[in-house]
Each structure stands twice: as structure tokens, then as C-alpha cells.
PDB file of C-alpha atoms in Angstrom:
ATOM      1  CA  MET A  11     -13.764  -2.209   6.464  1.00 57.00           C
ATOM      2  CA  VAL A  12     -12.264   0.389   8.976  1.00 57.00           C
ATOM      3  CA  ALA A  13     -12.247  -2.465  11.751  1.00 59.00           C
ATOM      4  CA  GLY A  14     -10.284  -4.773   9.490  1.00 62.00           C
ATOM      5  CA  ILE A  15      -7.745  -2.285   8.626  1.00 59.00           C
ATOM      6  CA  ALA A  16      -7.452  -1.092  12.232  1.00 59.00           C
ATOM      7  CA  GLN A  17      -7.037  -4.927  13.577  1.00 61.00           C
ATOM      8  CA  GLY A  18      -8.910  -4.197  16.682  1.00 66.00           C
ATOM      9  CA  ASN A  19      -7.016  -0.988  17.645  1.00 66.00           C
ATOM     10  CA  TYR A  20      -9.652   1.382  18.628  1.00 65.00           C
ATOM     11  CA  HIS A  21      -7.529   4.698  18.518  1.00 63.00           C
ATOM     12  CA  GLU A  22      -6.521   3.569  14.948  1.00 63.00           C
ATOM     13  CA  ALA A  23     -10.179   2.987  14.104  1.00 64.00           C
ATOM     14  CA  LEU A  24     -11.049   6.541  15.151  1.00 64.00           C
ATOM     15  CA  GLN A  25      -8.083   8.052  13.226  1.00 62.00           C
ATOM     16  CA  LEU A  26      -9.212   6.132   9.999  1.00 58.00           C
ATOM     17  CA  LEU A  27     -12.780   7.345  10.348  1.00 61.00           C
ATOM     18  CA  GLN A  28     -11.509  10.984  10.863  1.00 59.00           C
ATOM     19  CA  HIS A  29      -9.639  10.638   7.464  1.00 55.00           C
ATOM     20  CA  SER A  30     -12.246   8.487   5.705  1.00 55.00           C
ATOM     21  CA  GLU A  31     -12.533  10.877   2.889  1.00 55.00           C
ATOM     22  CA  GLU A  32      -9.248  10.198   1.670  1.00 69.00           C
ATOM     23  CA  ASP A  33      -9.077   8.306  -1.704  1.00 81.00           C
ATOM     24  CA  TRP A  34      -6.469   5.670  -0.633  1.00 85.00           C
ATOM     25  CA  LEU A  35      -7.368   3.340  -3.556  1.00 88.00           C
ATOM     26  CA  GLY A  36      -6.874   6.128  -6.123  1.00 91.00           C
ATOM     27  CA  LEU A  37      -3.706   7.057  -4.544  1.00 92.00           C
ATOM     28  CA  LEU A  38      -2.554   3.461  -4.665  1.00 93.00           C
ATOM     29  CA  ARG A  39      -3.827   2.992  -8.212  1.00 93.00           C
ATOM     30  CA  ASP A  40      -1.583   6.134  -9.320  1.00 94.00           C
ATOM     31  CA  TRP A  41       1.405   4.573  -7.434  1.00 94.00           C
ATOM     32  CA  MET A  42       1.218   1.095  -8.942  1.00 93.00           C
ATOM     33  CA  ASN A  43       0.491   2.507 -12.426  1.00 92.00           C
ATOM     34  CA  ALA A  44       3.625   4.756 -12.238  1.00 93.00           C
ATOM     35  CA  THR A  45       5.607   1.904 -10.810  1.00 92.00           C
ATOM     36  CA  LEU A  46       4.770  -0.782 -13.156  1.00 90.00           C
ATOM     37  CA  LYS A  47       4.770   1.355 -16.312  1.00 92.00           C
ATOM     38  CA  GLU A  48       8.463   2.437 -15.139  1.00 90.00           C
ATOM     39  CA  ASN A  49       7.453   6.141 -15.801  1.00 91.00           C
ATOM     40  CA  GLN A  50       9.980   7.983 -13.400  1.00 93.00           C
ATOM     41  CA  SER A  51       8.418  11.310 -13.844  1.00 94.00           C
ATOM     42  CA  ALA A  52       4.823  10.102 -12.513  1.00 94.00           C
ATOM     43  CA  GLN A  53       6.764   8.165  -9.782  1.00 94.00           C
ATOM     44  CA  VAL A  54       8.568  11.399  -8.634  1.00 95.00           C
ATOM     45  CA  LYS A  55       5.361  13.233  -8.855  1.00 96.00           C
ATOM     46  CA  TRP A  56       3.420  10.578  -6.718  1.00 95.00           C
ATOM     47  CA  VAL A  57       6.177  10.633  -4.194  1.00 95.00           C
ATOM     48  CA  ASP A  58       6.137  14.370  -3.795  1.00 95.00           C
ATOM     49  CA  GLU A  59       2.396  14.213  -3.364  1.00 94.00           C
ATOM     50  CA  VAL A  60       2.591  11.603  -0.681  1.00 95.00           C
ATOM     51  CA  SER A  61       5.399  13.162   1.071  1.00 93.00           C
ATOM     52  CA  LYS A  62       3.301  16.232   1.678  1.00 93.00           C
ATOM     53  CA  LEU A  63       0.499  13.997   3.525  1.00 91.00           C
ATOM     54  CA  GLY A  64       2.384  13.945   6.742  1.00 88.00           C
ATOM     55  CA  ARG A  65       3.482  10.798   8.826  1.00 92.00           C
ATOM     56  CA  GLU A  66       0.063   9.735  10.157  1.00 87.00           C
ATOM     57  CA  LYS A  67      -1.682   9.781   6.714  1.00 89.00           C
ATOM     58  CA  GLN A  68       1.286   8.041   5.176  1.00 93.00           C
ATOM     59  CA  LYS A  69       1.049   5.263   7.776  1.00 90.00           C
ATOM     60  CA  GLN A  70      -2.655   5.110   7.151  1.00 86.00           C
ATOM     61  CA  PHE A  71      -2.009   4.658   3.621  1.00 92.00           C
ATOM     62  CA  LEU A  72       0.513   1.904   3.979  1.00 93.00           C
ATOM     63  CA  ARG A  73      -2.028   0.189   6.310  1.00 87.00           C
ATOM     64  CA  TYR A  74      -4.695   0.463   3.659  1.00 87.00           C
ATOM     65  CA  TYR A  75      -2.336  -1.131   1.159  1.00 92.00           C
ATOM     66  CA  ASN A  76      -1.332  -3.662   3.688  1.00 90.00           C
ATOM     67  CA  HIS A  77      -5.045  -4.637   4.196  1.00 85.00           C
ATOM     68  CA  LEU A  78      -5.867  -4.697   0.510  1.00 88.00           C
ATOM     69  CA  LEU A  79      -2.951  -7.075   0.030  1.00 90.00           C
ATOM     70  CA  GLU A  80      -4.390  -9.399   2.670  1.00 87.00           C
ATOM     71  CA  GLN A  81      -7.753  -9.325   0.979  1.00 84.00           C
ATOM     72  CA  CYS A  82      -6.038 -10.231  -2.299  1.00 88.00           C
ATOM     73  CA  VAL A  83      -4.892 -13.413  -0.684  1.00 86.00           C
ATOM     74  CA  ARG A  84      -8.276 -14.160   0.717  1.00 84.00           C
ATOM     75  CA  LEU A  85      -9.569 -13.259  -2.801  1.00 85.00           C
ATOM     76  CA  ARG A  86      -7.626 -16.148  -4.117  1.00 85.00           C
ATOM     77  CA  ILE A  87      -8.667 -18.591  -1.559  1.00 83.00           C
ATOM     78  CA  LEU A  88     -12.149 -17.892  -0.672  1.00 80.00           C
ATOM     79  CA  GLY A  89     -13.327 -16.191  -3.737  1.00 79.00           C
ATOM     80  CA  PRO A  90     -15.057 -12.614  -4.053  1.00 74.00           C
ATOM     81  CA  ALA A  91     -18.000 -13.356  -2.145  1.00 72.00           C
ATOM     82  CA  ASN A  92     -16.463 -13.533   1.433  1.00 67.00           C
ATOM     83  CA  LEU A  93     -14.541 -10.102   1.174  1.00 69.00           C
ATOM     84  CA  SER A  94     -15.444  -7.118   2.985  1.00 69.00           C
ATOM     85  CA  LEU A  95     -14.449  -4.831   0.050  1.00 72.00           C
ATOM     86  CA  SER A  96     -16.113  -2.218  -2.254  1.00 76.00           C
ATOM     87  CA  ASP A  97     -16.551  -3.179  -5.873  1.00 81.00           C
ATOM     88  CA  PRO A  98     -13.506  -0.886  -7.113  1.00 85.00           C
ATOM     89  CA  GLU A  99     -11.367  -2.459  -4.457  1.00 83.00           C
ATOM     90  CA  LYS A 100     -12.404  -5.978  -5.488  1.00 85.00           C
ATOM     91  CA  ASP A 101     -11.522  -5.050  -9.090  1.00 88.00           C
ATOM     92  CA  PHE A 102      -8.175  -3.779  -8.063  1.00 89.00           C
ATOM     93  CA  ALA A 103      -7.472  -6.810  -5.805  1.00 88.00           C
ATOM     94  CA  GLN A 104      -8.237  -9.075  -8.700  1.00 89.00           C
ATOM     95  CA  ARG A 105      -5.771  -7.205 -10.981  1.00 90.00           C
ATOM     96  CA  LEU A 106      -3.245  -7.167  -8.376  1.00 90.00           C
ATOM     97  CA  ASN A 107      -3.570 -10.922  -8.121  1.00 90.00           C
ATOM     98  CA  LYS A 108      -2.904 -11.138 -11.718  1.00 91.00           C
ATOM     99  CA  VAL A 109       0.273  -9.136 -11.378  1.00 89.00           C
ATOM    100  CA  ALA A 110       1.808 -10.484  -8.223  1.00 90.00           C
ATOM    101  CA  SER A 111       1.934 -13.942  -6.812  1.00 89.00           C
ATOM    102  CA  VAL A 112       1.233 -14.642  -3.087  1.00 89.00           C
ATOM    103  CA  THR A 113       5.025 -14.837  -2.476  1.00 90.00           C
ATOM    104  CA  GLN A 114       5.411 -11.392  -4.100  1.00 92.00           C
ATOM    105  CA  GLN A 115       2.439  -9.949  -2.128  1.00 91.00           C
ATOM    106  CA  GLN A 116       3.935 -11.318   1.205  1.00 91.00           C
ATOM    107  CA  ALA A 117       7.522  -9.633   0.147  1.00 93.00           C
ATOM    108  CA  ILE A 118       5.467  -6.326  -0.527  1.00 93.00           C
ATOM    109  CA  LEU A 119       3.754  -6.744   2.727  1.00 93.00           C
ATOM    110  CA  THR A 120       7.217  -6.975   4.617  1.00 94.00           C
ATOM    111  CA  GLU A 121       8.265  -3.821   2.850  1.00 95.00           C
ATOM    112  CA  LEU A 122       5.281  -2.006   3.781  1.00 95.00           C
ATOM    113  CA  ASP A 123       5.749  -2.936   7.525  1.00 94.00           C
ATOM    114  CA  HIS A 124       9.428  -1.693   7.191  1.00 96.00           C
ATOM    115  CA  ALA A 125       8.434   1.490   5.836  1.00 96.00           C
ATOM    116  CA  ALA A 126       5.731   2.015   8.429  1.00 94.00           C
ATOM    117  CA  TYR A 127       8.332   1.316  11.063  1.00 95.00           C
ATOM    118  CA  TYR A 128      10.658   3.965   9.581  1.00 96.00           C
ATOM    119  CA  ILE A 129       7.814   6.397   9.164  1.00 95.00           C
ATOM    120  CA  GLU A 130       7.309   6.208  12.947  1.00 92.00           C
ATOM    121  CA  ARG A 131      10.804   6.985  13.464  1.00 94.00           C
ATOM    122  CA  ASN A 132      10.862  10.079  11.391  1.00 92.00           C
ATOM    123  CA  ALA A 133      12.219   8.896   8.212  1.00 92.00           C
ATOM    124  CA  ASN A 134      12.384  11.242   5.340  1.00 93.00           C
ATOM    125  CA  GLY A 135       9.077  10.625   3.348  1.00 93.00           C
ATOM    126  CA  LYS A 136      10.531  11.310  -0.135  1.00 94.00           C
ATOM    127  CA  MET A 137      13.395   8.871   0.273  1.00 95.00           C
ATOM    128  CA  LEU A 138      11.442   6.319   1.873  1.00 96.00           C
ATOM    129  CA  PHE A 139       8.790   6.184  -0.699  1.00 96.00           C
ATOM    130  CA  HIS A 140      11.237   6.459  -3.525  1.00 95.00           C
ATOM    131  CA  ALA A 141      13.068   3.454  -2.039  1.00 95.00           C
ATOM    132  CA  LEU A 142       9.768   1.545  -1.598  1.00 96.00           C
ATOM    133  CA  THR A 143       8.703   2.260  -5.142  1.00 95.00           C
ATOM    134  CA  ILE A 144      11.956   0.832  -6.329  1.00 94.00           C
ATOM    135  CA  LYS A 145      11.805  -2.301  -4.109  1.00 94.00           C
ATOM    136  CA  MET A 146       8.105  -3.019  -5.216  1.00 92.00           C
ATOM    137  CA  LEU A 147       9.228  -2.606  -9.043  1.00 92.00           C
ATOM    138  CA  HIS A 148      11.908  -5.235  -8.342  1.00 92.00           C
ATOM    139  CA  ILE A 149       9.596  -7.603  -6.565  1.00 92.00           C
ATOM    140  CA  ILE A 150       6.918  -7.478  -9.249  1.00 89.00           C
ATOM    141  CA  ARG A 151       8.923  -7.199 -12.375  1.00 87.00           C
ATOM    142  CA  ASP A 152      11.853  -9.423 -11.579  1.00 79.00           C
ATOM    143  CA  LYS A 153      10.138 -11.797  -9.237  1.00 69.00           C
ATOM    144  CA  VAL A 154      12.736 -11.347  -6.439  1.00 60.00           C
ATOM    145  CA  VAL A 155      12.307 -11.012  -2.925  1.00 58.00           C
ATOM    146  CA  VAL A 156      14.267  -7.758  -1.830  1.00 53.00           C
ATOM    147  CA  SER A 157      15.490  -7.686   1.571  1.00 54.00           C
ATOM    148  CA  ALA A 158      17.138  -4.654   3.188  1.00 49.00           C
ATOM    149  CA  ALA A 159      16.385  -4.910   6.896  1.00 46.00           C
TER     150      ALA A 159
END
């Protein structure tokens, strides 16, 4: 799984292994629940929690979500037997496939890439994740592709 997320980057794989105790799936599940239920207080609490992680962990979290979205597309096409995901991750991917189409998932991937880019350039974590939360909500709920490059 680490090799898939790191995409052949040895340094990135070592970073991921050092932080393998992180519960990225739980963090992602909390974020999606707060976002889709449009619970603003839970969103603010989640953003505060993530903004305290630091830039490297924030980037790793975004890479994890990116990897999981790629696996969602593979799940649609190849089925659950050909994935390198744990059972909770497969369950989450199946649920995410019910909520978002491939086009919506691709739009979210684009937004995650933009967010990682801005994190590398010292963007304010709170502002960035608040904006990302709002964009994800509009992508999923309104079925629109948000583009603010």
C-alpha cells in the first residue's frame, strides 16, 4: 500500500512508513461525514485538528486520499478482488463510489493536487482546508466541477 501511495518515490515511502501509525482513514471518514452532513461546527473542528498536523502530514493525508480515490475508480472497473486495500478501506471506497461519480472523483483529485501544491508553498492550513471542504461539498452535492486555479 505504501508503494502505491508513494508512486515509486523512495523518500516518500520512507516518510509514509515513519508515520504509518496515523489513522488517515479515520481522519478522512470524519472529514467526509462533516462535509456531507453540512455540519459546520464539525467542519471547523476537523479543520482545526488537521491544521495542527504540520505541512508534511497534511501532504501525506492528501496523498492518501488521492490514492484512495484512484482505488475507487479501480474498484468500479476491476472489482474488489484486484485492489490493495484493507477491508475498511474497501468499504469506504464502495461508499464513496455511491456518493460520487467518476467525474466528481476526478474533480476532487484535481482539488487535492491543487491543495498539496499550495501546502508546499506555505499556504495557511486552516484557510486551505476550509476552502477544500467547501469545494468538495459543491462537487459532491451540486454535481458541479469547481475550478479555481
